[in-house]
């Protein structure tokens, strides 16, 4: 199964990176979401897989009995999942906001914060000044 | 979404989800679960309510603002770590007490539980802060 | 000693505040601090002269072997006396010269900070602290040269001085670290004992070259001499202090300090002596052509530094005596003449020596100071300058091997000194002009006190050569030579070659002054070569660096996000693959393992959904596929013993899809921006990255992991943390501080998103 998972991780990375190389903003975000899945799975797999028993200690024991899954990568991945969610949500909101101001989701038109870009002239604040 | 079926379902499921989230939180130290999972389940319950009925209705049942939940959660997490300082231990060391309660016999209570409650509250807070604002937008 | 260094720094910080209270008095009162420092070091003179250096140490960065230690021997003492003594007079002079300027408080700040730094340089008992103070002098010098920051010329000169001395400083740091490596210590007194070892060391030549790069840039030696004349853009008090008598002598100090351990070798002799004498010749040529007061002084300063460097390079007992004596002489007369030049310009607003004349009666006190200093500079008995010049000649005549050209160079230097002395101390005061300077007037006491005192000191010390030798020059020579050497200074050595040379000097100097106009025309002839000087190299270098940085910014920071990603992925794939191949080839997977049917099913679900998300043209399909990937991954977690992960992943995935849907219907449909070619290229790269990650995962699986911390966590979970879910115990107990940090990250992300959304709403309200 490790080999199978390694291949899946490879496919996930490929798809994520391909999406991140697009010019369309929304595709980049979907790529980012896939990338965090791939990274989590990579950490989980690389630390060694163990079918079945979770890292729980039975009621009558002091230490886990027999073979069990490694708890440390699980703890790492658990926080990574939640953090990934928080960051993804922030990115989505940021991109949505950028789209509403600039009016396009073409990354090539968001090259710089201080260019002569005509799009920036449509900013609401400036409209107020012109009135 | 004005489906009566969904509304009724959501009203019934939401308390169950909240109950389940509290169970996950409290049993998390010994069984699968914990603050992260519990908080997410609770947040999902509120989201379901907001989706099925109305955001404002869901917000009303929340009692506290999401931002207040985040603040409260961080405070809990911080306080749980500070107790150890008074015991002369490094910051964030876990302290444990054994309570003798009539029904449960012996229950162990420790500062890590307070920390986990903090995690629970923060996770609910951030999820709802983002999703509810998006819905109201 | 620590307090003598801290005091100027402390005063520097307080100076701007105090100045607003004290106004015109500030120059006089601020001078009390350097005066106190001066008196302290004066009180140390008998002990040092008795051959007992002082060493004080405070622990600082113990782990790196760096201590805040101070070392006071004859050499440090000579410098400390010059820095504090001249410093006190300069502060008074500043009050008179710049007192009306609105920004003078800044000048005090930089000047006093410089004083502390310079004291630090000469008193440091540790190579690293020496370097830190060394760099501080460069920075304060930058601030002082650029004081008139509204002038382009001042800014350029300040930057040039900073870049040249700073570049040298970097070389110096490398040299000092190598030296510390070679000797095994950064402690200067210890290093002074390990001269034989250092001279034999394999790193001797690199260390020497790096140290010389530092010293030559700081002391404006050829080919780095050009920054010093440009630095005359600084206000006169700074020029008189930093760029004649103290900071530029830091390089000299370094050479003298290292003389006992690095000197007396052929590379030292050739590099230092030839570097110094080349500087002498070049500066002599440039000085003869100058008419501007301060520039004249600047070129002779470069020449004097070259002269001292030459003497240190020769390194014989005579030469060291000459170096130390001349160092003292030069500091006294050069600071004086700078102050005189400043006084003249302050009063007449003229800078050209040829336009000045007849000031002797109008400015009697300034003329007195100028006369005293000029005579010392010209080397006329009984001034200390005469003794200095005589000892320099003796050193040249007694130098092994290269007697003739060294003596001729030194002669040239002395002639130029006499010439410039006449031009500055005689010409403006005692010649008559066709049209008298009507505006001229004597400045207030602050302007002429310094020149008169310092000038007289040159005369007084000249009257008591024995005492000077015993208490001041002797200990300094002993420190430079590394052993006590009997030093006697006197005016009369009998009729010898040195005396003859002195007579020739005077004759040639007066002749040069008399016929200066034809001489200048003669020297102007090769002036066309000027643009090809080393300064041009400096400009080329700066322009080149700006060009490169501009180009690479355009290349690397072009604003296209996908170009960045493309570059990052390319390297991510290329470099580890190279390592893998070079380090034993691609790992061969173990025998094809068996897997259960449901596992194959999950694999197809995840892979299919991922490819679907990448290829679809529908936003909704992409999101659904994303969700499917997430649920597939959570199934993997379930089957491989991670129920916590599965649960979290499952709920998160649901919420992610929810957010995507909420945002998506406000965003446009998928649009095609790129050509087919770019698509295939990206696919190829992404596919390559995927293959690489697969190989990496397999390679990682083959690594035998040593017993990790997780075993400890598993064993201690119940006894220490009373928890049976080890994952949860790690999160809330063992590593709870990490989790705390993660909670903060989440809170910040949420607040950021919240802020963005609120911004939207408020704007809408505005529009309505």
PDB file of N, CA and C in Angstrom, chain C residues 291-363:
ATOM      1  N   UNK C 291      44.825  74.472  -4.877  1.00  0.00           N
ATOM      2  CA  UNK C 291      44.822  75.805  -4.288  1.00  0.00           C
ATOM      3  C   UNK C 291      43.762  75.933  -3.198  1.00  0.00           C
ATOM      4  N   UNK C 292      42.771  74.996  -3.181  1.00  0.00           N
ATOM      5  CA  UNK C 292      41.699  75.081  -2.187  1.00  0.00           C
ATOM      6  C   UNK C 292      42.246  74.652  -0.826  1.00  0.00           C
ATOM      7  N   UNK C 293      41.989  75.498   0.186  1.00  0.00           N
ATOM      8  CA  UNK C 293      42.579  75.273   1.511  1.00  0.00           C
ATOM      9  C   UNK C 293      42.430  73.854   2.019  1.00  0.00           C
ATOM     10  N   UNK C 294      41.140  73.416   2.120  1.00  0.00           N
ATOM     11  CA  UNK C 294      40.917  72.133   2.778  1.00  0.00           C
ATOM     12  C   UNK C 294      41.424  70.967   1.940  1.00  0.00           C
ATOM     13  N   UNK C 295      41.334  71.107   0.611  1.00  0.00           N
ATOM     14  CA  UNK C 295      41.806  70.028  -0.252  1.00  0.00           C
ATOM     15  C   UNK C 295      43.323  69.882  -0.133  1.00  0.00           C
ATOM     16  N   UNK C 296      43.997  71.025  -0.059  1.00  0.00           N
ATOM     17  CA  UNK C 296      45.441  71.011   0.149  1.00  0.00           C
ATOM     18  C   UNK C 296      45.788  70.208   1.385  1.00  0.00           C
ATOM     19  N   UNK C 297      45.069  70.534   2.464  1.00  0.00           N
ATOM     20  CA  UNK C 297      45.334  69.848   3.724  1.00  0.00           C
ATOM     21  C   UNK C 297      45.020  68.370   3.608  1.00  0.00           C
ATOM     22  N   UNK C 298      43.942  68.063   2.865  1.00  0.00           N
ATOM     23  CA  UNK C 298      43.554  66.663   2.727  1.00  0.00           C
ATOM     24  C   UNK C 298      44.639  65.867   2.029  1.00  0.00           C
ATOM     25  N   UNK C 299      45.192  66.434   0.936  1.00  0.00           N
ATOM     26  CA  UNK C 299      46.226  65.687   0.212  1.00  0.00           C
ATOM     27  C   UNK C 299      47.492  65.538   1.039  1.00  0.00           C
ATOM     28  N   UNK C 300      47.822  66.599   1.810  1.00  0.00           N
ATOM     29  CA  UNK C 300      49.007  66.408   2.654  1.00  0.00           C
ATOM     30  C   UNK C 300      48.715  65.408   3.764  1.00  0.00           C
ATOM     31  N   UNK C 301      47.461  65.320   4.199  1.00  0.00           N
ATOM     32  CA  UNK C 301      47.135  64.303   5.198  1.00  0.00           C
ATOM     33  C   UNK C 301      47.361  62.909   4.623  1.00  0.00           C
ATOM     34  N   UNK C 302      46.871  62.709   3.383  1.00  0.00           N
ATOM     35  CA  UNK C 302      47.103  61.423   2.727  1.00  0.00           C
ATOM     36  C   UNK C 302      48.603  61.149   2.680  1.00  0.00           C
ATOM     37  N   UNK C 303      49.375  62.209   2.342  1.00  0.00           N
ATOM     38  CA  UNK C 303      50.817  62.049   2.258  1.00  0.00           C
ATOM     39  C   UNK C 303      51.414  61.688   3.601  1.00  0.00           C
ATOM     40  N   UNK C 304      50.963  62.383   4.664  1.00  0.00           N
ATOM     41  CA  UNK C 304      51.520  62.115   5.991  1.00  0.00           C
ATOM     42  C   UNK C 304      51.199  60.694   6.428  1.00  0.00           C
ATOM     43  N   UNK C 305      49.981  60.252   6.126  1.00  0.00           N
ATOM     44  CA  UNK C 305      49.614  58.870   6.468  1.00  0.00           C
ATOM     45  C   UNK C 305      50.500  57.901   5.706  1.00  0.00           C
ATOM     46  N   UNK C 306      50.763  58.235   4.429  1.00  0.00           N
ATOM     47  CA  UNK C 306      51.663  57.404   3.634  1.00  0.00           C
ATOM     48  C   UNK C 306      53.037  57.344   4.260  1.00  0.00           C
ATOM     49  N   UNK C 307      53.478  58.493   4.781  1.00  0.00           N
ATOM     50  CA  UNK C 307      54.805  58.549   5.403  1.00  0.00           C
ATOM     51  C   UNK C 307      54.873  57.648   6.630  1.00  0.00           C
ATOM     52  N   UNK C 308      53.832  57.725   7.471  1.00  0.00           N
ATOM     53  CA  UNK C 308      53.841  56.884   8.681  1.00  0.00           C
ATOM     54  C   UNK C 308      53.784  55.410   8.273  1.00  0.00           C
ATOM     55  N   UNK C 309      52.924  55.112   7.261  1.00  0.00           N
ATOM     56  CA  UNK C 309      52.828  53.739   6.791  1.00  0.00           C
ATOM     57  C   UNK C 309      54.180  53.236   6.293  1.00  0.00           C
ATOM     58  N   UNK C 310      54.876  54.090   5.532  1.00  0.00           N
ATOM     59  CA  UNK C 310      56.185  53.705   5.025  1.00  0.00           C
ATOM     60  C   UNK C 310      57.115  53.351   6.180  1.00  0.00           C
ATOM     61  N   UNK C 311      57.134  54.206   7.202  1.00  0.00           N
ATOM     62  CA  UNK C 311      58.011  53.967   8.341  1.00  0.00           C
ATOM     63  C   UNK C 311      57.651  52.649   9.020  1.00  0.00           C
ATOM     64  N   UNK C 312      56.343  52.381   9.190  1.00  0.00           N
ATOM     65  CA  UNK C 312      55.942  51.127   9.816  1.00  0.00           C
ATOM     66  C   UNK C 312      56.376  49.951   8.958  1.00  0.00           C
ATOM     67  N   UNK C 313      56.323  50.162   7.630  1.00  0.00           N
ATOM     68  CA  UNK C 313      56.757  49.100   6.728  1.00  0.00           C
ATOM     69  C   UNK C 313      58.236  48.808   6.870  1.00  0.00           C
ATOM     70  N   UNK C 314      59.035  49.845   6.987  1.00  0.00           N
ATOM     71  CA  UNK C 314      60.475  49.651   7.159  1.00  0.00           C
ATOM     72  C   UNK C 314      60.740  48.868   8.446  1.00  0.00           C
ATOM     73  N   UNK C 315      60.062  49.290   9.518  1.00  0.00           N
ATOM     74  CA  UNK C 315      60.006  48.477  10.724  1.00  0.00           C
ATOM     75  C   UNK C 315      61.260  48.415  11.566  1.00  0.00           C
ATOM     76  N   UNK C 316      62.297  49.172  11.230  1.00  0.00           N
ATOM     77  CA  UNK C 316      63.474  49.194  12.106  1.00  0.00           C
ATOM     78  C   UNK C 316      63.173  50.053  13.324  1.00  0.00           C
ATOM     79  N   UNK C 317      64.037  49.981  14.314  1.00  0.00           N
ATOM     80  CA  UNK C 317      63.812  50.773  15.525  1.00  0.00           C
ATOM     81  C   UNK C 317      63.738  52.263  15.206  1.00  0.00           C
ATOM     82  N   UNK C 318      64.634  52.701  14.334  1.00  0.00           N
ATOM     83  CA  UNK C 318      64.617  54.107  13.915  1.00  0.00           C
ATOM     84  C   UNK C 318      63.283  54.457  13.276  1.00  0.00           C
ATOM     85  N   UNK C 319      62.838  53.548  12.402  1.00  0.00           N
ATOM     86  CA  UNK C 319      61.624  53.827  11.647  1.00  0.00           C
ATOM     87  C   UNK C 319      60.415  53.897  12.560  1.00  0.00           C
ATOM     88  N   UNK C 320      60.357  52.988  13.536  1.00  0.00           N
ATOM     89  CA  UNK C 320      59.208  53.006  14.454  1.00  0.00           C
ATOM     90  C   UNK C 320      59.226  54.279  15.277  1.00  0.00           C
ATOM     91  N   UNK C 321      60.417  54.690  15.692  1.00  0.00           N
ATOM     92  CA  UNK C 321      60.523  55.932  16.445  1.00  0.00           C
ATOM     93  C   UNK C 321      60.028  57.095  15.583  1.00  0.00           C
ATOM     94  N   UNK C 322      60.465  57.074  14.312  1.00  0.00           N
ATOM     95  CA  UNK C 322      60.046  58.134  13.405  1.00  0.00           C
ATOM     96  C   UNK C 322      58.529  58.110  13.228  1.00  0.00           C
ATOM     97  N   UNK C 323      57.968  56.907  13.062  1.00  0.00           N
ATOM     98  CA  UNK C 323      56.524  56.795  12.835  1.00  0.00           C
ATOM     99  C   UNK C 323      55.749  57.391  13.996  1.00  0.00           C
ATOM    100  N   UNK C 324      56.130  57.027  15.220  1.00  0.00           N
ATOM    101  CA  UNK C 324      55.373  57.490  16.383  1.00  0.00           C
ATOM    102  C   UNK C 324      55.551  58.987  16.605  1.00  0.00           C
ATOM    103  N   UNK C 325      56.798  59.454  16.417  1.00  0.00           N
ATOM    104  CA  UNK C 325      57.030  60.881  16.598  1.00  0.00           C
ATOM    105  C   UNK C 325      56.246  61.674  15.570  1.00  0.00           C
ATOM    106  N   UNK C 326      56.319  61.214  14.324  1.00  0.00           N
ATOM    107  CA  UNK C 326      55.643  61.961  13.273  1.00  0.00           C
ATOM    108  C   UNK C 326      54.129  61.914  13.442  1.00  0.00           C
ATOM    109  N   UNK C 327      53.650  60.765  13.954  1.00  0.00           N
ATOM    110  CA  UNK C 327      52.211  60.640  14.231  1.00  0.00           C
ATOM    111  C   UNK C 327      51.751  61.744  15.177  1.00  0.00           C
ATOM    112  N   UNK C 328      52.514  61.913  16.252  1.00  0.00           N
ATOM    113  CA  UNK C 328      52.176  62.935  17.241  1.00  0.00           C
ATOM    114  C   UNK C 328      52.265  64.325  16.623  1.00  0.00           C
ATOM    115  N   UNK C 329      53.377  64.579  15.934  1.00  0.00           N
ATOM    116  CA  UNK C 329      53.601  65.890  15.330  1.00  0.00           C
ATOM    117  C   UNK C 329      52.469  66.221  14.363  1.00  0.00           C
ATOM    118  N   UNK C 330      52.193  65.253  13.524  1.00  0.00           N
ATOM    119  CA  UNK C 330      51.202  65.490  12.477  1.00  0.00           C
ATOM    120  C   UNK C 330      49.826  65.776  13.060  1.00  0.00           C
ATOM    121  N   UNK C 331      49.440  64.982  14.062  1.00  0.00           N
ATOM    122  CA  UNK C 331      48.120  65.201  14.659  1.00  0.00           C
ATOM    123  C   UNK C 331      48.024  66.615  15.201  1.00  0.00           C
ATOM    124  N   UNK C 332      49.103  67.077  15.840  1.00  0.00           N
ATOM    125  CA  UNK C 332      49.055  68.408  16.452  1.00  0.00           C
ATOM    126  C   UNK C 332      48.944  69.496  15.392  1.00  0.00           C
ATOM    127  N   UNK C 333      49.808  69.435  14.358  1.00  0.00           N
ATOM    128  CA  UNK C 333      49.779  70.574  13.430  1.00  0.00           C
ATOM    129  C   UNK C 333      48.633  70.474  12.431  1.00  0.00           C
ATOM    130  N   UNK C 334      48.243  69.244  12.059  1.00  0.00           N
ATOM    131  CA  UNK C 334      47.225  69.149  11.018  1.00  0.00           C
ATOM    132  C   UNK C 334      45.845  69.568  11.539  1.00  0.00           C
ATOM    133  N   UNK C 335      45.515  69.123  12.751  1.00  0.00           N
ATOM    134  CA  UNK C 335      44.239  69.554  13.337  1.00  0.00           C
ATOM    135  C   UNK C 335      44.210  71.071  13.451  1.00  0.00           C
ATOM    136  N   UNK C 336      45.358  71.655  13.869  1.00  0.00           N
ATOM    137  CA  UNK C 336      45.453  73.107  13.983  1.00  0.00           C
ATOM    138  C   UNK C 336      45.178  73.787  12.640  1.00  0.00           C
ATOM    139  N   UNK C 337      45.887  73.306  11.612  1.00  0.00           N
ATOM    140  CA  UNK C 337      45.748  73.975  10.316  1.00  0.00           C
ATOM    141  C   UNK C 337      44.332  73.844   9.765  1.00  0.00           C
ATOM    142  N   UNK C 338      43.704  72.692  10.024  1.00  0.00           N
ATOM    143  CA  UNK C 338      42.313  72.560   9.581  1.00  0.00           C
ATOM    144  C   UNK C 338      41.437  73.595  10.270  1.00  0.00           C
ATOM    145  N   UNK C 339      41.663  73.750  11.576  1.00  0.00           N
ATOM    146  CA  UNK C 339      40.850  74.726  12.302  1.00  0.00           C
ATOM    147  C   UNK C 339      41.150  76.131  11.794  1.00  0.00           C
ATOM    148  N   UNK C 340      42.417  76.391  11.479  1.00  0.00           N
ATOM    149  CA  UNK C 340      42.777  77.698  10.922  1.00  0.00           C
ATOM    150  C   UNK C 340      42.057  77.911   9.594  1.00  0.00           C
ATOM    151  N   UNK C 341      42.112  76.866   8.735  1.00  0.00           N
ATOM    152  CA  UNK C 341      41.460  76.980   7.432  1.00  0.00           C
ATOM    153  C   UNK C 341      39.977  77.253   7.605  1.00  0.00           C
ATOM    154  N   UNK C 342      39.370  76.536   8.578  1.00  0.00           N
ATOM    155  CA  UNK C 342      37.955  76.766   8.843  1.00  0.00           C
ATOM    156  C   UNK C 342      37.716  78.188   9.312  1.00  0.00           C
ATOM    157  N   UNK C 343      38.611  78.692  10.189  1.00  0.00           N
ATOM    158  CA  UNK C 343      38.466  80.049  10.701  1.00  0.00           C
ATOM    159  C   UNK C 343      38.549  81.066   9.586  1.00  0.00           C
ATOM    160  N   UNK C 344      39.508  80.870   8.664  1.00  0.00           N
ATOM    161  CA  UNK C 344      39.666  81.808   7.549  1.00  0.00           C
ATOM    162  C   UNK C 344      38.394  81.814   6.696  1.00  0.00           C
ATOM    163  N   UNK C 345      37.912  80.609   6.349  1.00  0.00           N
ATOM    164  CA  UNK C 345      36.728  80.541   5.481  1.00  0.00           C
ATOM    165  C   UNK C 345      35.506  81.101   6.189  1.00  0.00           C
ATOM    166  N   UNK C 346      35.434  80.858   7.518  1.00  0.00           N
ATOM    167  CA  UNK C 346      34.309  81.348   8.298  1.00  0.00           C
ATOM    168  C   UNK C 346      34.263  82.872   8.245  1.00  0.00           C
ATOM    169  N   UNK C 347      35.461  83.474   8.260  1.00  0.00           N
ATOM    170  CA  UNK C 347      35.532  84.921   8.332  1.00  0.00           C
ATOM    171  C   UNK C 347      35.438  85.565   6.942  1.00  0.00           C
ATOM    172  N   UNK C 348      36.062  84.956   5.932  1.00  0.00           N
ATOM    173  CA  UNK C 348      36.132  85.611   4.625  1.00  0.00           C
ATOM    174  C   UNK C 348      35.227  84.989   3.572  1.00  0.00           C
ATOM    175  N   UNK C 349      34.723  83.787   3.841  1.00  0.00           N
ATOM    176  CA  UNK C 349      33.942  83.038   2.851  1.00  0.00           C
ATOM    177  C   UNK C 349      34.751  82.746   1.594  1.00  0.00           C
ATOM    178  N   UNK C 350      36.075  82.686   1.740  1.00  0.00           N
ATOM    179  CA  UNK C 350      36.933  82.338   0.609  1.00  0.00           C
ATOM    180  C   UNK C 350      37.623  81.014   0.909  1.00  0.00           C
ATOM    181  N   UNK C 351      37.895  80.263  -0.150  1.00  0.00           N
ATOM    182  CA  UNK C 351      38.513  78.952   0.040  1.00  0.00           C
ATOM    183  C   UNK C 351      39.821  78.816  -0.743  1.00  0.00           C
ATOM    184  N   UNK C 352      40.067  79.756  -1.631  1.00  0.00           N
ATOM    185  CA  UNK C 352      41.205  79.646  -2.537  1.00  0.00           C
ATOM    186  C   UNK C 352      42.400  80.377  -1.930  1.00  0.00           C
ATOM    187  N   UNK C 353      43.513  79.679  -1.745  1.00  0.00           N
ATOM    188  CA  UNK C 353      44.668  80.312  -1.102  1.00  0.00           C
ATOM    189  C   UNK C 353      45.181  81.493  -1.905  1.00  0.00           C
ATOM    190  N   UNK C 354      45.067  81.427  -3.218  1.00  0.00           N
ATOM    191  CA  UNK C 354      45.619  82.496  -4.049  1.00  0.00           C
ATOM    192  C   UNK C 354      44.834  83.799  -3.900  1.00  0.00           C
ATOM    193  N   UNK C 355      43.622  83.691  -3.384  1.00  0.00           N
ATOM    194  CA  UNK C 355      42.820  84.916  -3.241  1.00  0.00           C
ATOM    195  C   UNK C 355      42.940  85.510  -1.849  1.00  0.00           C
ATOM    196  N   UNK C 356      43.726  84.858  -0.984  1.00  0.00           N
ATOM    197  CA  UNK C 356      43.819  85.313   0.400  1.00  0.00           C
ATOM    198  C   UNK C 356      45.102  86.059   0.634  1.00  0.00           C
ATOM    199  N   UNK C 357      45.050  86.997   1.537  1.00  0.00           N
ATOM    200  CA  UNK C 357      46.267  87.718   1.880  1.00  0.00           C
ATOM    201  C   UNK C 357      45.969  88.808   2.895  1.00  0.00           C
ATOM    202  N   UNK C 358      47.006  89.239   3.587  1.00  0.00           N
ATOM    203  CA  UNK C 358      46.882  90.383   4.481  1.00  0.00           C
ATOM    204  C   UNK C 358      46.016  90.168   5.709  1.00  0.00           C
ATOM    205  N   UNK C 359      45.802  88.915   6.081  1.00  0.00           N
ATOM    206  CA  UNK C 359      44.922  88.658   7.220  1.00  0.00           C
ATOM    207  C   UNK C 359      45.661  88.736   8.560  1.00  0.00           C
ATOM    208  N   UNK C 360      46.987  88.791   8.508  1.00  0.00           N
ATOM    209  CA  UNK C 360      47.787  88.716   9.723  1.00  0.00           C
ATOM    210  C   UNK C 360      47.398  89.755  10.761  1.00  0.00           C
ATOM    211  N   UNK C 361      47.134  90.979  10.334  1.00  0.00           N
ATOM    212  CA  UNK C 361      46.766  92.029  11.289  1.00  0.00           C
ATOM    213  C   UNK C 361      45.307  91.939  11.705  1.00  0.00           C
ATOM    214  N   UNK C 362      44.476  91.429  10.791  1.00  0.00           N
ATOM    215  CA  UNK C 362      43.039  91.365  11.089  1.00  0.00           C
ATOM    216  C   UNK C 362      42.731  90.200  12.032  1.00  0.00           C
ATOM    217  N   UNK C 363      43.395  89.079  11.811  1.00  0.00           N
ATOM    218  CA  UNK C 363      43.103  87.901  12.615  1.00  0.00           C
ATOM    219  C   UNK C 363      44.375  87.466  13.346  1.00  0.00           C
TER     220      UNK C 363
END
